Coordinates of C-alpha atoms in Angstrom, one line a residue:
M14 CA 57.3 64.5 128.0
Q15 CA 58.6 66.1 131.1
Q16 CA 60.9 69.1 130.7
P17 CA 64.5 68.9 131.9
H18 CA 65.1 70.6 135.3
L19 CA 67.2 73.7 134.9
G20 CA 70.6 73.5 136.6
V21 CA 70.2 69.8 137.3
Q22 CA 71.5 67.0 135.1
S23 CA 68.6 65.2 133.5
D24 CA 67.8 63.2 130.3
E25 CA 65.4 64.1 127.5
Q26 CA 62.5 62.8 129.6
G27 CA 63.3 64.9 132.6
R28 CA 64.7 62.1 134.7
T29 CA 67.3 63.3 137.1
S30 CA 70.4 61.7 138.5
T31 CA 70.1 60.0 141.8
I32 CA 72.3 59.9 144.9
D33 CA 75.9 58.7 144.4
P34 CA 77.2 57.4 147.7
T35 CA 80.8 57.7 146.5
K36 CA 80.5 61.5 146.1
H37 CA 79.9 64.4 148.4
E38 CA 78.0 67.5 147.5
D39 CA 77.4 70.7 149.4
L40 CA 74.0 70.7 151.1
S41 CA 72.5 73.3 148.7
T42 CA 73.5 71.3 145.6
L43 CA 72.2 68.1 147.1
C44 CA 68.8 69.7 148.1
Q45 CA 68.4 71.1 144.6
R46 CA 69.0 67.8 143.0
L47 CA 66.7 65.9 145.4
H48 CA 64.0 68.5 144.9
A49 CA 64.3 67.9 141.1
R50 CA 64.1 64.2 141.5
V51 CA 61.1 64.3 143.9
S52 CA 59.4 66.7 141.6
A53 CA 59.9 64.5 138.6
F54 CA 58.6 61.5 140.6
I55 CA 55.4 63.4 141.5
A56 CA 54.9 64.5 137.9
A57 CA 55.4 61.1 136.4
K58 CA 52.3 59.5 134.8
A59 CA 51.0 56.6 136.9
P60 CA 48.3 54.0 136.5
E61 CA 44.9 54.7 138.1
Q62 CA 45.5 51.8 140.5
G63 CA 48.6 50.7 142.2
Y64 CA 51.3 51.9 144.6
L65 CA 52.9 54.4 142.3
R66 CA 49.9 56.7 142.3
S67 CA 49.2 56.3 146.0
T68 CA 52.9 57.0 146.8
Q69 CA 52.8 60.1 144.7
E70 CA 49.9 61.3 146.8
Q71 CA 51.6 60.4 150.0
T72 CA 54.6 62.3 148.9
R73 CA 52.5 65.4 148.2
V74 CA 51.0 65.2 151.7
S75 CA 54.3 64.7 153.4
L76 CA 55.9 67.7 151.6
R77 CA 53.0 69.9 152.8
V78 CA 53.6 68.7 156.4
I79 CA 57.3 69.4 156.2
E80 CA 56.7 72.8 154.6
E81 CA 54.3 73.6 157.4
A82 CA 56.9 72.7 159.9
L83 CA 59.4 74.9 158.1
D84 CA 56.8 77.7 158.4
R85 CA 56.3 77.2 162.1
Y86 CA 59.9 76.8 163.0
S87 CA 63.3 78.2 161.9
L88 CA 65.8 75.7 160.6
D89 CA 67.8 76.1 163.9
Q90 CA 64.7 75.0 165.8
L91 CA 64.2 71.9 163.7
S92 CA 66.0 68.5 163.9
L93 CA 65.6 65.1 162.3
S94 CA 65.5 61.8 164.1
Y95 CA 67.6 59.5 161.9
N96 CA 68.7 55.9 162.4
G97 CA 69.4 54.7 158.9
G98 CA 66.1 52.8 158.5
K99 CA 63.9 52.9 155.5
D100 CA 61.2 55.2 156.9
C101 CA 63.5 58.0 158.1
L102 CA 65.4 57.6 154.9
V103 CA 62.3 58.6 152.9
L104 CA 61.7 61.4 155.5
L105 CA 65.3 62.7 155.0
V106 CA 65.0 62.9 151.3
L107 CA 61.7 64.7 151.5
F108 CA 63.1 67.1 154.1
L109 CA 66.1 67.9 151.9
A110 CA 63.9 68.5 148.9
S111 CA 61.7 70.8 151.0
L112 CA 64.7 72.9 152.1
H113 CA 65.3 73.7 148.4
T114 CA 61.6 74.7 148.0
K115 CA 61.9 77.0 150.9
R116 CA 65.3 78.3 149.8
L117 CA 66.8 77.3 153.2
S118 CA 69.7 75.2 152.2
S119 CA 72.1 78.0 151.1
N120 CA 75.0 78.7 153.4
R121 CA 74.0 75.8 155.6
P122 CA 76.9 73.3 155.8
L123 CA 75.2 70.6 158.0
L124 CA 71.7 69.4 159.0
Q125 CA 70.8 68.9 162.6
S126 CA 69.9 65.3 163.4
V127 CA 69.9 62.8 166.3
F128 CA 70.5 59.1 166.3
I129 CA 69.5 56.9 169.3
L130 CA 71.6 53.7 169.0
S131 CA 70.4 50.2 169.7
A132 CA 72.1 48.6 172.7
H133 CA 73.2 45.9 170.2
P134 CA 73.8 47.7 166.9
F135 CA 74.2 46.0 163.5
A136 CA 77.6 46.8 161.9
E137 CA 75.7 47.3 158.6
V138 CA 73.5 50.0 160.1
D139 CA 76.4 51.8 161.6
D140 CA 78.3 51.7 158.3
F141 CA 75.2 53.0 156.4
V142 CA 74.6 55.8 158.9
N143 CA 78.3 56.8 158.5
D144 CA 77.8 57.0 154.8
C145 CA 74.7 59.1 155.2
I146 CA 76.5 61.6 157.5
R147 CA 78.8 62.2 154.6
V148 CA 76.4 62.0 151.7
Y149 CA 73.6 64.0 153.3
S150 CA 75.7 66.5 155.3
L151 CA 74.3 65.4 158.6
D152 CA 75.3 66.9 162.0
L153 CA 74.3 63.7 163.7
A154 CA 74.4 63.5 167.5
R155 CA 74.5 59.9 168.7
Y156 CA 73.3 58.5 172.1
A157 CA 73.7 55.0 173.3
K158 CA 71.0 55.2 176.0
P159 CA 67.2 54.9 176.5
M160 CA 65.2 57.2 174.2
K161 CA 63.9 59.5 177.0
A162 CA 67.3 60.1 178.5
A163 CA 68.8 60.5 175.0
F164 CA 66.3 63.3 174.0
E165 CA 66.9 65.0 177.4
D166 CA 70.6 65.1 176.7
Y167 CA 70.1 66.2 173.1
L168 CA 67.8 69.1 174.0
N169 CA 70.2 70.2 176.7
E170 CA 73.0 70.3 174.2
K171 CA 70.8 71.8 171.5
P172 CA 68.5 74.2 173.4
N173 CA 67.3 75.9 170.2
V174 CA 65.6 72.7 169.0
K175 CA 61.8 73.0 169.4
A176 CA 60.6 70.3 167.0
I177 CA 62.0 67.0 165.7
L178 CA 60.9 65.3 162.5
V179 CA 60.3 61.6 163.1
G180 CA 59.8 58.7 160.6
T181 CA 57.1 56.9 162.7
R182 CA 54.3 55.3 160.7
R183 CA 50.8 54.3 161.8
T184 CA 51.7 50.6 162.1
D185 CA 54.7 51.2 164.3
P186 CA 54.3 50.6 168.1
H187 CA 52.4 53.6 169.6
G188 CA 51.8 55.1 166.2
E189 CA 48.1 54.4 165.8
N190 CA 46.8 57.6 167.4
L191 CA 49.5 60.1 166.2
T192 CA 48.9 63.1 164.0
H193 CA 51.2 65.1 161.8
F194 CA 52.1 67.3 164.8
D195 CA 52.1 66.0 168.4
E196 CA 53.7 67.4 171.5
T197 CA 55.7 64.9 173.5
D198 CA 53.8 63.1 176.3
R199 CA 53.8 64.2 179.9
G200 CA 57.0 63.4 181.7
W201 CA 59.1 63.5 178.5
P202 CA 61.4 66.4 177.4
R203 CA 59.2 69.0 175.7
F204 CA 59.4 69.3 171.9
M205 CA 57.0 69.0 169.0
R206 CA 57.1 65.6 167.2
V207 CA 56.5 66.0 163.5
H208 CA 55.3 62.9 161.6
P209 CA 55.3 63.6 157.8
V210 CA 55.2 59.9 156.8
I211 CA 52.7 58.7 159.5
D212 CA 50.2 57.4 157.0
W213 CA 52.5 55.8 154.5
H214 CA 52.1 52.1 153.9
Y215 CA 55.0 49.7 153.9
A216 CA 54.8 49.1 150.2
E217 CA 54.7 52.9 149.5
I218 CA 57.9 53.4 151.4
W219 CA 59.7 50.9 149.1
T220 CA 58.0 52.3 146.0
F221 CA 59.5 55.7 146.8
I222 CA 62.9 54.4 147.6
R223 CA 63.1 52.1 144.5
H224 CA 61.6 54.6 142.0
L225 CA 64.0 57.3 143.2
E226 CA 66.9 54.8 143.3
I227 CA 67.9 55.9 146.8
P228 CA 70.8 53.8 148.4
Y229 CA 69.6 52.0 151.5
C230 CA 71.0 49.8 154.2
P231 CA 72.1 46.4 152.8
L232 CA 70.3 44.4 155.5
Y233 CA 67.1 45.0 153.7
D234 CA 68.4 42.9 150.8
K235 CA 68.9 40.0 153.2
G236 CA 65.2 39.8 154.3
Y237 CA 65.2 42.3 157.2
T238 CA 62.1 44.5 157.1
S239 CA 62.3 46.4 160.4
L240 CA 65.7 47.2 161.9
G241 CA 66.3 47.1 165.7
G242 CA 69.4 45.4 167.3
T243 CA 71.2 42.2 166.7
T244 CA 69.5 40.5 169.6
D245 CA 65.9 41.3 168.7
T246 CA 65.9 41.6 164.9
H247 CA 65.9 38.7 162.4
P248 CA 65.1 38.2 158.7
N249 CA 61.4 38.3 158.2
P250 CA 60.0 34.7 158.0
A251 CA 57.4 35.9 155.5
L252 CA 60.2 36.4 153.1
K253 CA 61.8 33.0 153.6
H254 CA 62.7 31.3 150.4
D255 CA 64.1 27.8 150.9
I256 CA 63.3 26.2 147.5
D257 CA 65.8 26.6 144.6
A258 CA 64.8 27.2 141.0
K259 CA 64.4 23.5 140.4
G260 CA 62.0 23.0 143.3
N261 CA 64.6 21.3 145.5
A262 CA 65.0 22.0 149.2
N263 CA 68.0 24.3 149.6
E264 CA 69.6 26.4 152.2
I265 CA 67.3 29.0 153.8
K266 CA 67.4 32.3 152.0
Y267 CA 65.3 35.4 152.2
R268 CA 63.9 37.6 149.5
P269 CA 64.6 41.4 149.8
A270 CA 62.5 43.6 152.0
Y271 CA 60.8 45.4 149.1
E272 CA 59.0 42.2 148.1
L273 CA 56.9 42.3 151.2
I274 CA 53.5 43.9 150.8
E275 CA 51.4 43.6 153.9
D276 CA 51.8 46.2 156.6
N277 CA 50.9 43.7 159.3
E278 CA 53.8 41.5 158.3
E279 CA 56.5 44.1 158.6
R280 CA 57.6 43.4 162.2
L281 CA 57.4 39.6 162.0
G282 CA 61.2 39.6 162.2
R283 CA 61.2 41.6 165.5
D284 CA 61.1 40.0 168.9
R285 CA 59.4 43.2 170.3

Protein backbone atom coordinates (compact mmCIF):
# COMPACT_ATOMS: atom_id res chain seq x y z
CA MET A 1 0.00 0.00 0.00
CA GLN A 2 1.30 3.44 -0.89
CA GLN A 3 2.01 5.82 1.95
CA PRO A 4 0.05 9.09 2.20
CA HIS A 5 1.94 12.17 1.01
CA LEU A 6 2.82 14.51 3.86
CA GLY A 7 1.13 17.87 3.64
CA VAL A 8 -1.14 16.78 0.78
CA GLN A 9 -4.64 15.39 1.19
CA SER A 10 -4.69 11.69 0.29
CA ASP A 11 -6.63 8.57 1.15
CA GLU A 12 -5.42 5.39 2.86
CA GLN A 13 -3.95 4.13 -0.43
CA GLY A 14 -1.93 7.26 -1.08
CA ARG A 15 -4.23 8.63 -3.79
CA THR A 16 -4.16 12.40 -3.85
CA SER A 17 -6.81 14.93 -4.79
CA THR A 18 -6.79 16.16 -8.37
CA ILE A 19 -7.28 19.61 -9.87
CA ASP A 20 -10.47 21.44 -8.96
CA PRO A 21 -11.16 24.01 -11.72
CA THR A 22 -13.51 25.91 -9.41
CA LYS A 23 -10.73 26.73 -6.94
CA HIS A 24 -7.53 28.75 -7.11
CA GLU A 25 -4.38 27.84 -5.20
CA ASP A 26 -1.10 29.68 -4.99
CA LEU A 27 1.52 28.26 -7.33
CA SER A 28 3.59 26.65 -4.58
CA THR A 29 0.61 24.71 -3.17
CA LEU A 30 -0.48 23.63 -6.64
CA CYS A 31 3.02 22.39 -7.53
CA GLN A 32 3.22 20.43 -4.30
CA ARG A 33 -0.11 18.75 -4.92
CA LEU A 34 0.65 17.92 -8.56
CA HIS A 35 4.04 16.54 -7.57
CA ALA A 36 2.32 14.24 -5.09
CA ARG A 37 -0.21 13.11 -7.67
CA VAL A 38 2.41 12.46 -10.37
CA SER A 39 4.58 10.61 -7.84
CA ALA A 40 1.63 8.42 -6.85
CA PHE A 41 0.94 7.70 -10.52
CA ILE A 42 4.53 6.63 -11.17
CA ALA A 43 4.56 4.43 -8.07
CA ALA A 44 1.26 2.69 -8.84
CA LYS A 45 1.42 -1.02 -9.64
CA ALA A 46 0.77 -1.61 -13.34
CA PRO A 47 0.39 -4.71 -15.55
CA GLU A 48 3.49 -5.84 -17.43
CA GLN A 49 1.80 -4.98 -20.71
CA GLY A 50 -0.39 -2.02 -21.53
CA TYR A 51 -0.47 1.74 -21.69
CA LEU A 52 -0.33 2.33 -17.95
CA ARG A 53 3.17 0.92 -17.58
CA SER A 54 4.47 2.60 -20.74
CA THR A 55 2.94 5.92 -19.65
CA GLN A 56 4.66 5.64 -16.29
CA GLU A 57 8.00 5.21 -18.08
CA GLN A 58 7.27 8.11 -20.43
CA THR A 59 6.48 10.23 -17.37
CA ARG A 60 9.83 9.38 -15.79
CA VAL A 61 11.69 10.31 -18.97
CA SER A 62 9.81 13.59 -19.37
CA LEU A 63 10.48 14.57 -15.77
CA ARG A 64 14.19 13.98 -16.31
CA VAL A 65 14.12 16.20 -19.41
CA ILE A 66 12.30 18.98 -17.57
CA GLU A 67 14.67 18.73 -14.63
CA GLU A 68 17.62 18.99 -17.02
CA ALA A 69 16.06 22.13 -18.50
CA LEU A 70 15.68 23.54 -14.98
CA ASP A 71 19.37 22.77 -14.36
CA ARG A 72 20.43 24.49 -17.60
CA TYR A 73 18.23 27.56 -17.24
CA SER A 74 16.86 29.70 -14.46
CA LEU A 75 13.10 29.90 -14.15
CA ASP A 76 13.23 33.45 -15.53
CA GLN A 77 14.90 32.05 -18.66
CA LEU A 78 12.22 29.40 -19.21
CA SER A 79 8.75 29.71 -20.70
CA LEU A 80 6.03 27.27 -21.72
CA SER A 81 4.16 27.18 -25.02
CA TYR A 82 0.54 26.56 -24.04
CA ASN A 83 -2.58 26.46 -26.22
CA GLY A 84 -4.96 24.36 -24.12
CA GLY A 85 -4.40 21.16 -26.12
CA LYS A 86 -3.95 17.73 -24.59
CA ASP A 87 -0.18 17.45 -25.19
CA CYS A 88 0.78 20.79 -23.67
CA LEU A 89 -1.66 20.09 -20.82
CA VAL A 90 0.37 16.99 -19.91
CA LEU A 91 3.55 19.05 -20.27
CA LEU A 92 2.15 21.76 -18.00
CA VAL A 93 1.30 19.30 -15.23
CA LEU A 94 4.74 17.69 -15.43
CA PHE A 95 6.45 21.07 -15.43
CA LEU A 96 4.56 22.19 -12.34
CA ALA A 97 5.37 18.92 -10.57
CA SER A 98 9.05 19.41 -11.42
CA LEU A 99 9.04 22.91 -9.97
CA HIS A 100 8.18 21.39 -6.61
CA THR A 101 10.96 18.80 -6.98
CA LYS A 102 13.46 21.60 -7.62
CA ARG A 103 11.96 23.80 -4.89
CA LEU A 104 11.40 26.56 -7.46
CA SER A 105 7.72 27.33 -6.93
CA SER A 106 8.02 29.28 -3.67
CA ASN A 107 7.48 33.03 -3.89
CA ARG A 108 6.63 32.74 -7.59
CA PRO A 109 3.12 34.08 -8.27
CA LEU A 110 2.84 33.29 -12.01
CA LEU A 111 4.39 31.01 -14.62
CA GLN A 112 5.74 32.48 -17.88
CA SER A 113 3.89 31.09 -20.90
CA VAL A 114 2.97 31.98 -24.48
CA PHE A 115 -0.12 31.19 -26.57
CA ILE A 116 -0.19 31.59 -30.36
CA LEU A 117 -3.86 31.82 -31.25
CA SER A 118 -5.49 30.26 -34.28
CA ALA A 119 -6.81 32.71 -36.83
CA HIS A 120 -10.24 31.13 -36.25
CA PRO A 121 -10.28 30.06 -32.60
CA PHE A 122 -12.80 27.77 -30.95
CA ALA A 123 -14.74 29.45 -28.15
CA GLU A 124 -14.34 26.26 -26.13
CA VAL A 125 -10.56 26.47 -26.40
CA ASP A 126 -10.53 30.12 -25.37
CA ASP A 127 -12.74 29.38 -22.38
CA PHE A 128 -10.57 26.45 -21.32
CA VAL A 129 -7.36 28.47 -21.66
CA ASN A 130 -8.89 31.22 -19.54
CA ASP A 131 -9.69 28.62 -16.88
CA CYS A 132 -6.10 27.37 -17.06
CA ILE A 133 -4.70 30.87 -16.56
CA ARG A 134 -6.53 31.02 -13.25
CA VAL A 135 -6.10 27.42 -12.10
CA TYR A 136 -2.43 27.02 -13.04
CA SER A 137 -1.28 30.61 -12.32
CA LEU A 138 -0.15 31.30 -15.88
CA ASP A 139 1.31 34.59 -17.04
CA LEU A 140 0.11 33.88 -20.58
CA ALA A 141 1.12 36.18 -23.43
CA ARG A 142 -1.23 35.79 -26.42
CA TYR A 143 -0.43 36.54 -30.06
CA ALA A 144 -2.88 36.39 -32.96
CA LYS A 145 -0.27 36.22 -35.71
CA PRO A 146 1.95 33.68 -37.52
CA MET A 147 4.20 31.62 -35.25
CA LYS A 148 7.53 33.14 -36.31
CA ALA A 149 6.33 36.71 -35.82
CA ALA A 150 4.67 35.77 -32.54
CA PHE A 151 7.87 34.35 -31.08
CA GLU A 152 9.83 37.38 -32.29
CA ASP A 153 7.44 39.66 -30.44
CA TYR A 154 7.43 37.46 -27.36
CA LEU A 155 11.21 37.36 -27.08
CA ASN A 156 11.39 41.11 -27.59
CA GLU A 157 8.98 41.55 -24.71
CA LYS A 158 10.64 38.82 -22.59
CA PRO A 159 14.37 39.18 -23.38
CA ASN A 160 15.35 36.95 -20.46
CA VAL A 161 13.67 33.90 -22.04
CA LYS A 162 16.28 31.54 -23.51
CA ALA A 163 14.28 28.31 -23.74
CA ILE A 164 10.63 27.38 -24.30
CA LEU A 165 9.05 24.06 -23.39
CA VAL A 166 6.86 22.78 -26.22
CA GLY A 167 4.31 19.95 -26.29
CA THR A 168 5.28 18.69 -29.76
CA ARG A 169 5.19 14.92 -30.27
CA ARG A 170 6.97 12.74 -32.83
CA THR A 171 3.83 12.28 -34.95
CA ASP A 172 3.15 16.03 -35.24
CA PRO A 173 4.13 17.87 -38.44
CA HIS A 174 7.91 18.44 -38.46
CA GLY A 175 8.29 16.40 -35.29
CA GLU A 176 9.93 13.28 -36.68
CA ASN A 177 13.54 14.43 -36.31
CA LEU A 178 13.32 16.45 -33.11
CA THR A 179 15.22 15.62 -29.92
CA HIS A 180 14.60 16.68 -26.35
CA PHE A 181 16.63 19.88 -26.88
CA ASP A 182 16.73 21.65 -30.26
CA GLU A 183 17.78 25.18 -31.12
CA THR A 184 15.35 26.95 -33.41
CA ASP A 185 16.04 26.70 -37.15
CA ARG A 186 18.01 29.27 -39.07
CA GLY A 187 15.98 32.40 -39.79
CA TRP A 188 13.84 32.01 -36.65
CA PRO A 189 14.22 33.94 -33.39
CA ARG A 190 16.84 32.17 -31.32
CA PHE A 191 15.83 30.06 -28.36
CA MET A 192 16.13 26.46 -27.23
CA ARG A 193 13.06 24.32 -27.90
CA VAL A 194 12.58 21.75 -25.16
CA HIS A 195 10.42 18.73 -26.07
CA PRO A 196 9.75 16.65 -22.93
CA VAL A 197 6.80 14.68 -24.43
CA ILE A 198 8.26 14.18 -27.92
CA ASP A 199 8.14 10.37 -27.74
CA TRP A 200 4.75 9.96 -26.10
CA HIS A 201 2.11 8.04 -28.03
CA TYR A 202 -1.41 9.40 -28.41
CA ALA A 203 -2.90 6.74 -26.13
CA GLU A 204 -0.29 7.48 -23.45
CA ILE A 205 -1.26 11.15 -23.40
CA TRP A 206 -4.84 10.16 -22.63
CA THR A 207 -3.78 7.50 -20.14
CA PHE A 208 -1.96 10.19 -18.15
CA ILE A 209 -4.79 12.72 -18.34
CA ARG A 210 -7.49 10.24 -17.36
CA HIS A 211 -5.57 8.45 -14.61
CA LEU A 212 -4.66 11.76 -13.00
CA GLU A 213 -8.20 13.07 -13.66
CA ILE A 214 -6.95 16.30 -15.18
CA PRO A 215 -9.68 18.61 -16.53
CA TYR A 216 -9.35 19.05 -20.31
CA CYS A 217 -10.95 21.01 -23.14
CA PRO A 218 -14.55 19.77 -23.69
CA LEU A 219 -14.06 19.55 -27.46
CA TYR A 220 -12.23 16.29 -26.87
CA ASP A 221 -15.47 14.74 -25.59
CA LYS A 222 -17.11 15.65 -28.91
CA GLY A 223 -14.74 13.60 -31.07
CA TYR A 224 -12.03 16.19 -31.73
CA THR A 225 -8.57 14.65 -31.39
CA SER A 226 -6.27 17.45 -32.62
CA LEU A 227 -7.24 21.07 -32.08
CA GLY A 228 -6.59 23.80 -34.64
CA GLY A 229 -9.12 26.42 -35.71
CA THR A 230 -12.80 26.29 -36.59
CA THR A 231 -12.07 26.32 -40.34
CA ASP A 232 -9.61 23.42 -40.44
CA THR A 233 -10.58 21.18 -37.51
CA HIS A 234 -13.45 18.68 -37.36
CA PRO A 235 -14.47 15.69 -35.24
CA ASN A 236 -12.30 12.72 -36.11
CA PRO A 237 -14.08 10.43 -38.61
CA ALA A 238 -12.42 7.42 -36.99
CA LEU A 239 -14.59 8.14 -33.93
CA LYS A 240 -17.85 8.46 -35.83
CA HIS A 241 -20.66 6.58 -34.15
CA ASP A 242 -23.88 6.71 -36.15
CA ILE A 243 -25.59 3.56 -34.89
CA ASP A 244 -27.72 3.64 -31.76
CA ALA A 245 -27.80 0.97 -29.06
CA LYS A 246 -30.46 -1.00 -30.95
CA GLY A 247 -28.47 -1.05 -34.16
CA ASN A 248 -30.60 1.53 -35.96
CA ALA A 249 -29.20 4.36 -38.02
CA ASN A 250 -29.17 7.49 -35.93
CA GLU A 251 -27.86 11.01 -36.04
CA ILE A 252 -24.10 11.20 -36.47
CA LYS A 253 -22.29 11.25 -33.16
CA TYR A 254 -18.65 10.91 -32.19
CA ARG A 255 -17.00 8.98 -29.41
CA PRO A 256 -14.60 10.89 -27.11
CA ALA A 257 -11.00 11.49 -28.14
CA TYR A 258 -9.57 9.11 -25.54
CA GLU A 259 -11.16 6.13 -27.31
CA LEU A 260 -8.82 6.58 -30.29
CA ILE A 261 -5.71 4.39 -30.14
CA GLU A 262 -3.66 4.72 -33.32
CA ASP A 263 -1.16 7.57 -33.58
CA ASN A 264 -1.61 7.80 -37.34
CA GLU A 265 -5.35 8.51 -36.96
CA GLU A 266 -4.96 11.45 -34.59
CA ARG A 267 -5.02 14.16 -37.28
CA LEU A 268 -7.76 12.70 -39.48
CA GLY A 269 -9.98 15.55 -38.33
CA ARG A 270 -7.53 18.22 -39.50
CA ASP A 271 -7.52 19.70 -43.01
CA ARG A 272 -3.78 20.38 -42.71
